[in-house]
Tab-separated table of C-alpha atoms in Angstrom:
chain	number	residue	atom	x	y	z
A	3	MET	CA	-29.756	-1.781	-4.039
A	4	PRO	CA	-28.521	1.531	-5.514
A	5	VAL	CA	-26.044	0.653	-8.259
A	6	GLY	CA	-24.873	4.269	-8.238
A	7	ASP	CA	-23.135	3.659	-4.917
A	8	LEU	CA	-20.657	1.440	-6.780
A	9	LEU	CA	-20.096	3.679	-9.811
A	10	PRO	CA	-16.316	4.103	-9.224
A	11	GLU	CA	-15.851	0.349	-8.904
A	12	ILE	CA	-18.066	-0.337	-11.938
A	13	VAL	CA	-16.012	2.113	-13.990
A	14	ILE	CA	-12.807	0.295	-13.016
A	15	LEU	CA	-14.295	-3.129	-13.765
A	16	VAL	CA	-15.760	-2.172	-17.136
A	17	GLY	CA	-12.608	-0.210	-17.940
A	18	ALA	CA	-10.408	-3.223	-17.234
A	19	VAL	CA	-12.514	-5.318	-19.619
A	20	ILE	CA	-12.229	-2.596	-22.287
A	21	VAL	CA	-8.454	-2.514	-21.852
A	22	VAL	CA	-8.295	-6.304	-22.243
A	23	LEU	CA	-10.350	-6.149	-25.465
A	24	PHE	CA	-8.299	-3.238	-26.782
A	25	THR	CA	-4.975	-4.976	-26.221
A	26	ALA	CA	-6.284	-8.202	-27.743
A	27	PHE	CA	-6.904	-6.525	-31.105
A	28	ALA	CA	-4.531	-3.529	-31.124
A	29	PRO	CA	-1.234	-3.914	-33.016
A	30	GLN	CA	2.002	-3.986	-31.085
A	31	GLN	CA	2.887	-0.356	-31.838
A	32	ARG	CA	-0.444	0.752	-30.341
A	33	GLN	CA	-0.120	-1.111	-27.019
A	34	ASP	CA	1.082	2.088	-25.336
A	35	TRP	CA	-2.362	3.589	-25.869
A	36	ALA	CA	-3.664	1.314	-23.124
A	37	ALA	CA	-1.786	3.484	-20.620
A	38	GLY	CA	-3.731	6.589	-21.650
A	39	LEU	CA	-6.980	4.664	-21.569
A	40	THR	CA	-6.174	3.415	-18.063
A	41	LEU	CA	-5.410	6.931	-16.861
A	42	VAL	CA	-8.804	8.109	-18.125
A	43	ILE	CA	-10.522	5.222	-16.328
A	44	LEU	CA	-8.734	5.976	-13.048
A	45	GLY	CA	-9.441	9.696	-13.415
A	46	VAL	CA	-13.178	9.113	-13.913
A	47	ALA	CA	-13.271	6.706	-10.956
A	48	SER	CA	-11.480	9.307	-8.792
A	49	VAL	CA	-13.992	12.035	-9.685
A	50	LEU	CA	-16.903	9.720	-8.898
A	51	SER	CA	-15.266	8.808	-5.584
A	52	LEU	CA	-14.850	12.478	-4.675
A	53	MET	CA	-18.545	13.022	-5.340
A	54	GLN	CA	-19.321	10.381	-2.693
A	55	TRP	CA	-17.571	12.412	0.015
A	56	GLN	CA	-20.654	14.528	0.699
A	57	GLN	CA	-22.822	11.481	1.381
A	58	ALA	CA	-23.643	10.535	4.955
A	59	PRO	CA	-21.661	7.501	6.175
A	60	GLY	CA	-23.638	4.338	5.630
A	61	LEU	CA	-23.763	0.796	4.324
A	62	THR	CA	-25.165	-0.266	0.985
A	63	PHE	CA	-25.954	-3.482	-0.911
A	64	SER	CA	-27.616	-5.147	2.080
A	65	GLY	CA	-24.882	-3.935	4.403
A	66	VAL	CA	-21.902	-5.616	2.702
A	67	TRP	CA	-20.371	-2.415	1.258
A	68	ALA	CA	-19.272	0.586	3.307
A	69	LEU	CA	-19.644	4.120	1.996
A	70	ASP	CA	-17.871	6.035	4.753
A	71	ALA	CA	-14.973	8.459	5.002
A	72	PRO	CA	-12.253	5.823	5.688
A	73	ALA	CA	-13.324	3.841	2.622
A	74	ILE	CA	-13.448	6.932	0.400
A	75	VAL	CA	-10.073	8.263	1.580
A	76	ALA	CA	-8.528	4.836	1.036
A	77	LYS	CA	-10.163	4.589	-2.394
A	78	LEU	CA	-8.835	7.981	-3.485
A	79	LEU	CA	-5.346	7.132	-2.244
A	80	ILE	CA	-5.417	3.773	-4.041
A	81	LEU	CA	-6.591	5.377	-7.290
A	82	LEU	CA	-3.938	8.091	-7.004
A	83	SER	CA	-1.280	5.431	-6.494
A	84	GLY	CA	-2.573	3.644	-9.568
A	85	MET	CA	-2.311	6.790	-11.684
A	86	VAL	CA	1.292	7.422	-10.642
A	87	VAL	CA	2.177	3.791	-11.368
A	88	VAL	CA	0.546	3.956	-14.810
A	89	LEU	CA	2.553	7.088	-15.594
A	90	LEU	CA	5.724	5.214	-14.669
A	91	SER	CA	4.874	2.243	-16.866
A	92	PRO	CA	4.856	3.145	-20.628
A	93	ASP	CA	8.598	3.810	-20.934
A	94	TRP	CA	9.448	0.834	-18.720
A	95	MET	CA	7.167	-1.618	-20.552
A	96	HIS	CA	7.649	-0.298	-24.085
A	97	SER	CA	9.882	-3.150	-25.254
A	98	ASP	CA	7.472	-5.840	-24.030
A	99	ARG	CA	5.310	-7.087	-26.902
A	100	ARG	CA	2.343	-7.936	-24.653
A	101	HIS	CA	2.487	-5.089	-22.174
A	102	GLY	CA	-0.998	-3.775	-22.956
A	103	GLU	CA	-2.579	-6.421	-20.740
A	104	TYR	CA	-0.338	-5.209	-17.909
A	105	TYR	CA	-2.654	-2.222	-17.426
A	106	ALA	CA	-5.720	-4.451	-17.131
A	107	LEU	CA	-3.970	-6.441	-14.399
A	108	CYS	CA	-3.194	-3.177	-12.595
A	109	LEU	CA	-6.872	-2.193	-12.737
A	110	PHE	CA	-8.019	-5.551	-11.380
A	111	THR	CA	-5.438	-5.292	-8.591
A	112	LEU	CA	-6.659	-1.824	-7.646
A	113	LEU	CA	-10.283	-2.990	-7.740
A	114	GLY	CA	-9.498	-5.852	-5.353
A	115	VAL	CA	-7.715	-3.515	-2.945
A	116	ILE	CA	-10.646	-1.065	-3.010
A	117	MET	CA	-12.968	-3.967	-2.192
A	118	MET	CA	-10.826	-4.774	0.842
A	119	ALA	CA	-11.070	-1.218	2.158
A	120	SER	CA	-14.833	-1.007	1.563
A	121	ALA	CA	-15.859	-4.508	2.650
A	122	SER	CA	-18.371	-4.698	5.483
A	123	ASP	CA	-18.776	-8.451	5.147
A	124	THR	CA	-16.174	-11.169	5.569
A	125	MET	CA	-17.040	-12.816	2.236
A	126	GLU	CA	-16.610	-9.456	0.519
A	127	LEU	CA	-13.259	-9.117	2.268
A	128	VAL	CA	-12.117	-12.530	1.047
A	129	LEU	CA	-13.215	-11.692	-2.495
A	130	GLY	CA	-11.208	-8.465	-2.443
A	131	VAL	CA	-8.092	-10.168	-1.091
A	132	LEU	CA	-8.297	-12.961	-3.676
A	133	LEU	CA	-8.923	-10.602	-6.590
A	134	SER	CA	-6.027	-8.326	-5.680
A	135	SER	CA	-3.755	-11.327	-5.103
A	136	ALA	CA	-4.624	-13.256	-8.260
A	137	SER	CA	-4.163	-10.204	-10.481
A	138	SER	CA	-0.907	-9.077	-8.863
A	139	TYR	CA	0.896	-12.448	-9.009
A	140	PRO	CA	1.529	-12.200	-12.773
A	141	LEU	CA	2.522	-8.541	-12.430
A	142	VAL	CA	5.480	-9.465	-10.210
A	143	ALA	CA	6.766	-12.047	-12.711
A	144	PHE	CA	5.856	-9.986	-15.776
A	145	HIS	CA	9.486	-10.037	-16.965
A	146	ARG	CA	9.331	-13.801	-17.272
A	147	ALA	CA	12.753	-14.079	-18.919
A	148	TRP	CA	14.491	-12.701	-15.795
A	149	PRO	CA	15.034	-15.395	-13.108
A	150	PRO	CA	14.921	-13.029	-10.065
A	151	ALA	CA	11.467	-11.826	-11.157
A	152	LEU	CA	10.236	-15.410	-11.458
A	153	GLU	CA	11.662	-16.232	-8.027
A	154	ALA	CA	10.001	-13.188	-6.476
A	155	GLY	CA	6.713	-14.054	-8.188
A	156	MET	CA	6.841	-17.631	-6.903
A	157	LYS	CA	7.598	-16.543	-3.335
A	158	TYR	CA	4.806	-13.976	-3.508
A	159	PHE	CA	2.400	-16.635	-4.794
A	160	LEU	CA	3.313	-19.272	-2.189
A	161	VAL	CA	3.080	-16.890	0.761
A	162	GLY	CA	-0.182	-15.549	-0.628
A	163	ALA	CA	-1.656	-19.029	-1.063
A	164	LEU	CA	-0.895	-19.934	2.554
A	165	THR	CA	-2.135	-16.711	4.116
A	166	ASN	CA	-5.235	-16.533	1.925
A	167	ALA	CA	-6.096	-20.059	3.087
A	168	LEU	CA	-5.684	-18.951	6.706
A	169	LEU	CA	-7.880	-15.926	6.046
A	170	THR	CA	-10.590	-18.171	4.636
A	171	ILE	CA	-10.321	-20.539	7.606
A	172	GLY	CA	-10.711	-17.613	9.991
A	173	VAL	CA	-13.787	-16.388	8.121
A	174	VAL	CA	-15.328	-19.883	8.221
A	175	VAL	CA	-14.673	-20.250	11.958
A	176	LEU	CA	-16.134	-16.824	12.598
A	177	PHE	CA	-19.206	-17.696	10.531
A	178	GLY	CA	-19.658	-20.849	12.554
A	179	LEU	CA	-19.355	-18.817	15.735
A	180	VAL	CA	-21.862	-16.050	14.960
A	181	GLY	CA	-23.915	-17.519	12.107
A	182	ASP	CA	-23.417	-14.572	9.749
A	183	THR	CA	-20.764	-12.913	7.608
A	184	ASP	CA	-22.172	-9.380	7.829
A	185	TYR	CA	-20.065	-7.108	10.066
A	186	GLN	CA	-23.091	-5.468	11.662
A	187	HIS	CA	-24.667	-8.774	12.651
A	188	MET	CA	-21.294	-10.100	13.754
A	189	ALA	CA	-20.781	-7.138	16.077
A	190	GLU	CA	-24.207	-7.687	17.628
A	191	ALA	CA	-23.646	-11.417	18.063
A	192	LEU	CA	-20.190	-10.970	19.559
A	193	GLY	CA	-21.482	-8.289	21.913
A	194	GLU	CA	-24.213	-10.597	23.170
A	195	SER	CA	-21.941	-13.634	23.554
A	196	GLY	CA	-19.277	-11.718	25.490
A	197	ASP	CA	-16.593	-14.211	26.468
A	198	GLY	CA	-18.768	-17.243	25.694
A	199	ALA	CA	-16.407	-18.614	23.040
A	200	PRO	CA	-13.027	-16.947	23.612
A	201	LEU	CA	-10.915	-19.761	22.096
A	202	ALA	CA	-12.883	-19.985	18.853
A	203	LEU	CA	-12.953	-16.205	18.507
A	204	SER	CA	-9.225	-15.961	19.195
A	205	ILE	CA	-8.482	-18.579	16.524
A	206	ALA	CA	-10.681	-16.816	13.970
A	207	THR	CA	-9.192	-13.420	14.800
A	208	ALA	CA	-5.623	-14.735	14.585
A	209	CYS	CA	-6.267	-16.336	11.177
A	210	ILE	CA	-7.857	-13.189	9.770
A	211	VAL	CA	-5.084	-10.953	11.136
A	212	VAL	CA	-2.395	-13.228	9.653
A	213	GLY	CA	-4.301	-13.345	6.369
A	214	LEU	CA	-4.426	-9.556	6.134
A	215	SER	CA	-0.795	-9.270	7.261
A	216	PHE	CA	0.117	-10.682	3.843
A	217	LYS	CA	-1.346	-7.649	2.072
A	218	LEU	CA	0.190	-5.373	4.699
A	219	ALA	CA	3.605	-7.056	4.330
A	220	ALA	CA	3.661	-7.412	8.115
A	221	PHE	CA	5.122	-10.231	10.207
A	222	PRO	CA	4.759	-13.211	9.779
A	223	ALA	CA	3.755	-12.856	6.112
A	224	HIS	CA	6.301	-10.197	5.164
A	225	VAL	CA	8.976	-12.288	3.443
A	226	TRP	CA	7.740	-11.586	-0.086
A	227	MET	CA	8.109	-7.818	0.111
A	228	PRO	CA	11.927	-7.382	-0.189
A	229	ASP	CA	12.081	-9.785	-3.147
A	230	VAL	CA	9.169	-8.126	-4.926
A	231	ALA	CA	10.591	-4.647	-4.314
A	232	GLN	CA	13.940	-5.760	-5.733
A	233	ALA	CA	13.009	-8.010	-8.666
A	234	ALA	CA	9.518	-7.058	-9.879
A	235	PRO	CA	9.215	-4.390	-12.583
A	236	ALA	CA	9.885	-1.106	-10.784
A	237	PRO	CA	6.372	0.328	-11.394
A	238	VAL	CA	4.873	-2.915	-10.035
A	239	ALA	CA	7.095	-2.634	-6.959
A	240	ALA	CA	5.771	0.896	-6.444
A	241	LEU	CA	2.199	-0.367	-6.735
A	242	LEU	CA	2.533	-3.350	-4.398
A	243	THR	CA	4.392	-1.462	-1.683
A	244	VAL	CA	1.548	1.065	-1.430
A	245	ALA	CA	-1.932	0.084	-2.638
A	246	PRO	CA	-2.405	-3.287	-0.861
A	247	LYS	CA	-1.071	-1.795	2.354
A	248	VAL	CA	-3.694	0.950	2.294
A	249	GLY	CA	-6.559	-1.446	1.623
A	250	ALA	CA	-5.408	-4.026	4.173
A	251	ALA	CA	-4.846	-1.436	6.928
A	252	VAL	CA	-8.371	-0.022	6.584
A	253	ALA	CA	-9.850	-3.533	6.279
A	254	LEU	CA	-8.046	-4.726	9.410
A	255	ALA	CA	-9.050	-1.623	11.383
A	256	ARG	CA	-12.665	-2.076	10.290
A	257	PHE	CA	-12.624	-5.741	11.344
A	258	VAL	CA	-11.012	-5.336	14.765
A	259	SER	CA	-13.411	-2.491	15.623
A	260	LEU	CA	-16.115	-5.178	15.793
A	261	LEU	CA	-14.359	-7.352	18.357
A	262	PRO	CA	-15.178	-7.292	22.084
A	263	ALA	CA	-12.797	-5.101	24.058
A	264	SER	CA	-12.099	-7.939	26.486
A	265	GLN	CA	-10.392	-10.072	23.846
A	266	ILE	CA	-6.610	-10.304	23.613
A	267	TRP	CA	-6.424	-9.120	20.006
A	268	PRO	CA	-4.883	-5.690	20.871
A	269	ALA	CA	-1.937	-7.422	22.549
A	270	ILE	CA	-1.528	-9.744	19.550
A	271	VAL	CA	-1.571	-6.889	17.042
A	272	ALA	CA	0.788	-4.811	19.235
A	273	LEU	CA	3.259	-7.710	19.306
A	274	ILE	CA	3.037	-8.076	15.532
A	275	ALA	CA	3.610	-4.317	15.182
A	276	VAL	CA	6.769	-4.431	17.320
A	277	VAL	CA	8.230	-7.447	15.532
A	278	THR	CA	7.373	-6.030	12.098
A	279	MET	CA	8.926	-2.588	12.574
A	280	THR	CA	12.001	-3.957	14.372
A	281	LEU	CA	12.640	-6.707	11.834
A	282	GLY	CA	12.147	-4.376	8.895
A	283	ASN	CA	14.501	-1.714	10.238
A	284	LEU	CA	17.230	-4.132	11.318
A	285	ALA	CA	17.154	-5.914	7.959
A	286	ALA	CA	17.299	-2.596	6.077
A	287	LEU	CA	20.480	-1.583	7.931
A	288	ARG	CA	22.624	-4.043	5.997
A	289	GLN	CA	21.170	-3.517	2.530
A	290	THR	CA	23.310	-2.171	-0.300
A	291	ASP	CA	20.499	-2.565	-2.803
A	292	VAL	CA	18.256	0.516	-2.800
A	293	ARG	CA	15.157	-1.299	-4.033
A	294	ARG	CA	15.575	-4.056	-1.452
A	295	LEU	CA	16.175	-1.378	1.187
A	296	LEU	CA	12.873	0.244	0.218
A	297	GLY	CA	11.239	-3.180	0.466
A	298	TRP	CA	12.419	-3.678	4.039
A	299	SER	CA	11.473	-0.066	4.742
A	300	SER	CA	7.947	-0.915	3.575
A	301	VAL	CA	7.895	-3.810	6.046
A	302	SER	CA	8.903	-1.505	8.896
A	303	GLN	CA	6.264	1.059	7.890
A	304	SER	CA	3.641	-1.683	8.246
A	305	GLY	CA	4.656	-1.959	11.887
A	306	TYR	CA	3.916	1.717	12.414
A	307	THR	CA	0.590	1.305	10.610
A	308	LEU	CA	-0.439	-1.432	13.029
A	309	MET	CA	0.009	0.972	15.964
A	310	ALA	CA	-3.230	2.696	14.966
A	311	VAL	CA	-4.981	-0.643	14.484
A	312	VAL	CA	-4.101	-1.620	18.066
A	313	VAL	CA	-5.988	1.360	19.501
A	314	VAL	CA	-8.734	1.727	16.894
A	315	GLY	CA	-11.439	0.752	19.367
A	316	ILE	CA	-9.955	2.781	22.219
A	317	ALA	CA	-8.667	6.119	20.931
A	318	PRO	CA	-11.269	8.289	19.151
A	319	GLN	CA	-8.650	9.725	16.790
A	320	ALA	CA	-7.057	6.395	15.852
A	321	LEU	CA	-8.686	6.319	12.405
A	322	ARG	CA	-7.557	9.860	11.636
A	323	ALA	CA	-3.990	8.965	12.631
A	324	LEU	CA	-4.098	5.797	10.532
A	325	LEU	CA	-5.287	7.559	7.387
A	326	ALA	CA	-2.903	10.499	7.831
A	327	PHE	CA	0.020	8.105	8.163
A	328	LEU	CA	-1.084	6.076	5.131
A	329	VAL	CA	-1.331	9.217	3.001
A	330	ALA	CA	2.147	10.375	4.063
A	331	TYR	CA	3.679	6.930	3.536
A	332	ALA	CA	2.031	6.356	0.152
A	333	LEU	CA	3.136	9.686	-1.300
A	334	ALA	CA	6.711	9.334	-0.028
A	335	ASN	CA	7.082	5.747	-1.203
A	336	LEU	CA	5.659	6.539	-4.632
A	337	ALA	CA	8.128	9.416	-4.931
A	338	ALA	CA	11.045	7.149	-3.987
A	339	PHE	CA	10.086	4.442	-6.475
A	340	SER	CA	9.434	7.013	-9.192
A	341	VAL	CA	13.088	8.025	-8.871
A	342	VAL	CA	14.226	4.396	-9.009
A	343	THR	CA	12.096	3.856	-12.103
A	344	HIS	CA	13.300	7.075	-13.741
A	345	LEU	CA	16.881	5.873	-13.229
A	346	ARG	CA	16.024	2.705	-15.210
A	347	GLY	CA	15.691	0.601	-12.089
A	348	ARG	CA	19.264	1.145	-10.905
A	349	THR	CA	19.397	-0.625	-7.630
A	350	GLU	CA	22.950	-0.866	-6.279
A	351	LEU	CA	23.873	1.825	-3.782
A	352	ASP	CA	27.019	2.620	-5.781
A	353	ASP	CA	24.812	3.595	-8.722
A	354	TYR	CA	23.617	6.547	-6.640
A	355	ARG	CA	27.089	7.954	-5.978
A	356	GLY	CA	27.137	11.653	-6.794
A	357	LEU	CA	23.563	11.607	-8.067
A	358	ALA	CA	23.024	15.127	-6.719
A	359	CYS	CA	25.519	16.395	-9.325
A	360	ARG	CA	24.455	14.179	-12.237
A	361	GLN	CA	20.682	14.224	-11.782
A	362	PRO	CA	19.879	16.946	-9.215
A	363	LEU	CA	16.094	16.757	-9.653
A	364	ALA	CA	15.985	12.993	-9.071
A	365	ALA	CA	18.288	13.359	-6.064
A	366	ILE	CA	16.107	16.069	-4.513
A	367	VAL	CA	12.959	13.974	-4.956
A	368	LEU	CA	14.587	10.903	-3.387
A	369	ILE	CA	16.020	12.923	-0.484
A	370	VAL	CA	12.666	14.536	0.327
A	371	ALA	CA	10.899	11.158	0.054
A	372	MET	CA	13.337	9.445	2.413
A	373	LEU	CA	13.239	12.290	4.932
A	374	SER	CA	9.458	12.008	4.940
A	375	LEU	CA	9.641	8.233	5.406
A	376	VAL	CA	11.841	8.647	8.464
A	377	GLY	CA	9.585	11.402	9.816
A	378	ILE	CA	11.579	14.632	9.605
A	379	PRO	CA	9.535	17.854	10.110
A	380	PRO	CA	7.905	19.658	8.409
A	381	LEU	CA	7.222	16.851	5.951
A	382	ALA	CA	3.980	14.859	5.983
A	383	GLY	CA	5.716	11.760	7.357
A	384	PHE	CA	6.496	13.610	10.592
A	385	PHE	CA	2.867	14.520	11.213
A	386	GLY	CA	1.728	11.002	10.362
A	387	LYS	CA	4.087	9.429	12.893
A	388	PHE	CA	3.392	12.112	15.473
A	389	LEU	CA	-0.330	11.357	15.339
A	390	LEU	CA	0.388	7.632	15.672
A	391	PHE	CA	2.524	8.218	18.759
A	392	GLU	CA	-0.092	10.559	20.242
A	393	VAL	CA	-3.059	8.184	19.926
A	394	THR	CA	-0.984	5.211	21.072
A	395	ILE	CA	0.095	6.995	24.256
A	396	ASP	CA	-3.405	8.357	24.915
A	397	ALA	CA	-4.844	4.832	24.604
A	398	GLY	CA	-2.527	3.441	27.279
A	399	TYR	CA	0.264	1.973	25.144
A	400	PRO	CA	3.234	4.248	25.908
A	401	TRP	CA	5.647	1.310	25.651
A	402	LEU	CA	4.598	0.769	22.032
A	403	ALA	CA	5.261	4.423	21.230
A	404	VAL	CA	8.721	4.155	22.847
A	405	VAL	CA	9.563	1.088	20.745
A	406	ALA	CA	8.373	2.906	17.618
A	407	ALA	CA	10.479	5.972	18.487
A	408	ILE	CA	13.585	3.802	18.918
A	409	ASN	CA	12.887	2.139	15.588
A	410	THR	CA	12.524	5.536	13.961
A	411	LEU	CA	15.992	6.478	15.195
A	412	VAL	CA	17.375	3.217	13.800
A	413	SER	CA	15.778	3.872	10.410
A	414	LEU	CA	17.440	7.279	10.285
A	415	TYR	CA	20.762	5.542	9.611
A	416	TYR	CA	19.885	3.664	6.444
A	417	TYR	CA	17.810	6.460	4.943
A	418	LEU	CA	20.559	9.031	5.523
A	419	ARG	CA	23.191	6.607	4.217
A	420	VAL	CA	21.514	6.748	0.791
A	421	VAL	CA	21.275	10.540	1.050
A	422	ALA	CA	24.969	10.800	1.975
A	423	VAL	CA	26.019	8.654	-0.995
A	424	MET	CA	24.077	10.885	-3.378
A	425	ILE	CA	25.503	14.120	-1.986
A	426	PHE	CA	29.014	13.425	-0.730
A	427	LYS	CA	30.344	10.558	-2.861
A	428	THR	CA	32.204	11.079	-6.106
A	429	SER	CA	30.185	10.770	-9.290
A	430	GLN	CA	30.794	7.710	-11.461
A	431	GLY	CA	30.101	8.396	-15.118
A	432	GLU	CA	26.897	9.451	-16.847
A	433	THR	CA	23.431	8.435	-15.661
A	434	HIS	CA	20.871	7.445	-18.279
A	435	VAL	CA	17.235	8.038	-17.403
A	436	LEU	CA	14.057	6.415	-18.637
A	437	GLY	CA	11.952	9.053	-20.332
A	438	LEU	CA	9.362	11.831	-20.209
A	439	TRP	CA	6.582	9.776	-18.601
A	440	SER	CA	8.706	8.707	-15.657
A	441	ARG	CA	9.956	12.273	-15.180
A	442	LEU	CA	6.356	13.491	-15.115
A	443	ALA	CA	5.402	10.843	-12.548
A	444	MET	CA	8.385	11.824	-10.420
A	445	LEU	CA	7.400	15.502	-10.492
A	446	ILE	CA	3.751	14.775	-9.708
A	447	SER	CA	4.607	12.502	-6.775
A	448	ILE	CA	6.972	14.997	-5.152
A	449	MET	CA	4.505	17.860	-5.714
A	450	LEU	CA	1.776	15.837	-4.011
A	451	LEU	CA	4.094	15.090	-1.094
A	452	VAL	CA	5.002	18.765	-0.691
A	453	VAL	CA	1.359	19.857	-0.952
A	454	ALA	CA	0.367	17.242	1.637
A	455	SER	CA	3.113	18.515	3.936
A	456	LEU	CA	2.018	22.135	3.576
A	457	GLY	CA	-1.695	21.381	3.828
A	458	VAL	CA	-1.534	18.885	6.659
A	459	GLU	CA	-3.499	21.108	9.042
A	460	GLY	CA	-6.409	21.450	6.649
A	461	GLY	CA	-6.364	17.754	5.864
A	462	LEU	CA	-6.474	16.821	9.538
A	463	ALA	CA	-9.357	19.220	10.073
A	464	VAL	CA	-11.316	17.491	7.291
A	465	MET	CA	-10.704	14.114	8.962
A	466	GLN	CA	-11.450	15.377	12.474
A	467	SER	CA	-14.598	13.328	13.020
A	468	ILE	CA	-13.848	10.452	10.690
A	469	ARG	CA	-15.425	7.135	11.633
A	470	PHE	CA	-16.640	3.831	10.255
A	471	ALA	CA	-20.245	3.514	9.146
A	472	ASP	CA	-22.486	1.718	11.642
């Protein structure tokens, strides 16, 4: 068992322990140093992950851990999201006496999400989901003196407890059906059994899909997302609207690629995709709270993500479309939340009146991020959605692409409403911003989004033959 295959994850784990020990003994005025330490840890893990790109796709640790391109791309995107979130955090958390441990919780959350994306065994998948969930619950309610944060944390915990139980039930049923938790052995057993146990397999699949829908913030486990986006600390909202979605999308695509083509799971996932994107967009139409609007937007984006999952075993380019869309979504959403954080978490739509005059840089970043989220060319979000539509149509699901296109038109309204308020409404007083760290995070996120938009052709060429390890 080559331990070197898990060097990025080991660095994160050991680093999280070091951060915990540091914050336990460091004085209050030195708690900010944990942010710099966390950035170093994430940077080292990112470099080690990049070094794994040249390796041939394969499985390690007795087949329970995948070292393939989807896992590495997801890992890099998760680590990048973590670095942006850590940059947003020092100014926001400075007044909290115990905020040093916040960074350790972020590292454990990221480690759990990376485990989800790399898991090639159902027990490994459950472990990743539970680790990311258990470490992110306290992050949502970190401002424990603010009732909305406590309410959001409790809703997040209750929904997570239910869906994690369903995930575990599905894994147990599947184990009883095939006699193994390893994906490779499961695929062989399911291929041999054919339709021998369709009911049991359908129950297990449904439970696992619902369990992962919690991390995706997809229907029916989506209800926590708007509350978390609105009431959690703004950097935490940025983290939980991006990182778990990336890990869960890759984990779900990896799992459904094992299932027999004759099963009804594509129809189930397609239905969930339609309900998720439609519900998210319709709910966002009536929001006057920008953070809650971004929360419902995140729900709708999960619906688009599931389009690639539906056709992952049918369309050869489904994985490439999925990862391209996740990259575009993650960068745009991080940019949007970096602006919200930089503006000290201002959340009412009226707070953004005339922002283009008062804070032109923040307004430009938010406008570009929202245009990318809706899918306006030549931004990365357009190419991500275009690839999703292309593979969905090629795989024989044109009706799903039509529904997604209609939902995209609907989303145009609420994104442009925020843009119109910033540009055309009269300014209302002075706007106070957070600090240098949040400004730096905002600049980095928008630069990454612009670079991704300009370099989309090269990125797609790199991911041309991307596939899961056998």
